[in-house]
Amino acid sequence: MRSHRLAFTVAALLTAFAGSSAHAATEIQFWHSMEGALGERVNELVQEFNKKNPDYKVNAVYKGNYGESMNAGIAAFRAGNAPDILQVFEVGTATMMYAKGAIKPVQQMSEEAGDPLDPKAFIGAVAGYYSSQEGKLISMPFNSSTVVFYYNKDAFKKAGLDPEQPPKTWEELAAAGQKLKAAGQECGYTTSWPSWVQLETFSAWHNVPYATQDNGFGGLDARLAIDTPLHVRHLDNLAKLAKEGIFMYGGRGDQPNSLFIGGKCAMITGSSGLRANISKNAKFEFGTSTLPYYADVKGAPQNTIIGGASLWVFANKSPETYKGVTKFFHFLASPEIAARWHQQTGYVPVTKAAYELTKKQGFYDKNPGTEVGVKQLNVETTAQSRGLRLGFLPQIREIEDQEMERIMSGKASAQDGIKVMVTRGNELLEKFEKSVK
């Protein structure tokens, strides 16, 4: 009798175990670069998705900054244990795209999973950047930022400038800078991310090419095209403003942000994602506006280009994994989730529905200036303003930053500095083209 009971118990346990195994959640590995408060937001999103979708379990793992996580993802793929999803910064787009056999294009994945993602649901400049020539999404838009113009309203009042009328052109910015200087302001204007703002975004905003072959979207033989009279004029203008004590070069990347937040500089061009930091730490009232432009340039202003990152899916995963990744991407793109991410982080809403929902909720009315970045992006892009798809772009930016430092310090003319940028940048592009072919 005892042996019968034992056999029954073992059989019941085995049945229960088999049943639970049959319904075990499909695990999805997601490597990202969001730390601090942003990392907490990512974890919250993942937990919410997992709770709503018990058949899948997304495991979010912080893998270091953008450069570190991208290198880790590529190394893992070569070793045969790549994650399912990898967050990659926008300048890594070409590298990921041309990594033969490594990537599963997200639209193809979603179509095969029977739940297609719609590129038209995304903001124009965002979808355009992460889509193929045929308009199909290659990676999933996630955290996108763009360049906006911030200014210190208190400093404007002190200088006799209208705090509700920020400069719209470079000529107006120079005039405002003169008045700020006369009022005792140590620095009128600075910029973060010099190459992204003053060359890449500047080109798109003025609807002129940054590189040939539609800024790299048209082919691997793209070469830099910033050796134009307009680009020379602009860097000459910045050097002149620097000499006059109006413009202050504050370093590379986001190093110059502290010059504005600390009150030293009254105006800055920087990421839309900078807003939260300014709101938290600045001791003055600030405003947000559109980027300055040259009024005599036909077609300007056009649109800005995006920064931030997107989500890439690795190849050679199971259909069930791809089905789960597709569900996760639809979750991230849903109006409520995408709107919340935008409002909590300062990144722009990547979908049109999230933008409309945020407007409907009154977020922009309660937080003036938060809509500027979206408006700059949410327009029909051109071949010149769609964005950049170039290999070795991080290295090209380093060359550009180096030459801009020489130009701003008076050690090189704008024409000579740009010539070096183009020559050395094109050597890198040629090297990338050969390595891919």
mmCIF file of C-alpha atoms in Angstrom, residues 4 17 24 31 43 73 78 114-115 120 127 143 146 184 186 234 281 286 290 317 324 345 355 359 368 384 393 408 434:
data_model
loop_
_atom_site.group_PDB
_atom_site.id
_atom_site.type_symbol
_atom_site.label_atom_id
_atom_site.label_comp_id
_atom_site.label_asym_id
_atom_site.label_seq_id
_atom_site.Cartn_x
_atom_site.Cartn_y
_atom_site.Cartn_z
ATOM 1 C CA HIS A 4 1.508 2.361 -4.252
ATOM 2 C CA PHE A 17 6.823 19.226 -13.166
ATOM 3 C CA ALA A 24 7.931 27.910 -18.639
ATOM 4 C CA TRP A 31 21.641 44.396 -22.701
ATOM 5 C CA ASN A 43 13.809 48.116 -14.980
ATOM 6 C CA GLY A 73 27.428 42.609 -27.771
ATOM 7 C CA ARG A 78 31.372 36.148 -32.169
ATOM 8 C CA GLY A 114 2.633 37.733 -37.369
ATOM 9 C CA ASP A 115 2.515 41.062 -35.518
ATOM 10 C CA LYS A 120 4.560 55.068 -40.125
ATOM 11 C CA ALA A 127 11.760 56.168 -38.289
ATOM 12 C CA ASN A 143 15.509 56.563 -26.484
ATOM 13 C CA THR A 146 17.685 65.935 -30.442
ATOM 14 C CA GLY A 184 28.480 91.669 -17.134
ATOM 15 C CA GLU A 186 30.958 86.154 -18.381
ATOM 16 C CA HIS A 234 29.598 79.041 -39.745
ATOM 17 C CA ASN A 281 20.298 71.929 -10.650
ATOM 18 C CA PHE A 286 15.327 79.017 -18.130
ATOM 19 C CA THR A 290 14.543 76.127 -31.547
ATOM 20 C CA LYS A 317 17.343 33.076 -32.270
ATOM 21 C CA GLY A 324 8.496 37.600 -27.400
ATOM 22 C CA THR A 345 13.245 61.053 -19.115
ATOM 23 C CA TYR A 355 3.178 62.655 -28.862
ATOM 24 C CA LYS A 359 -0.405 66.826 -25.750
ATOM 25 C CA PRO A 368 6.711 74.864 -21.478
ATOM 26 C CA GLN A 384 19.918 65.982 -46.472
ATOM 27 C CA LEU A 393 31.378 58.002 -37.116
ATOM 28 C CA MET A 408 38.116 78.289 -31.956
ATOM 29 C CA LYS A 434 36.850 48.200 -47.758
#
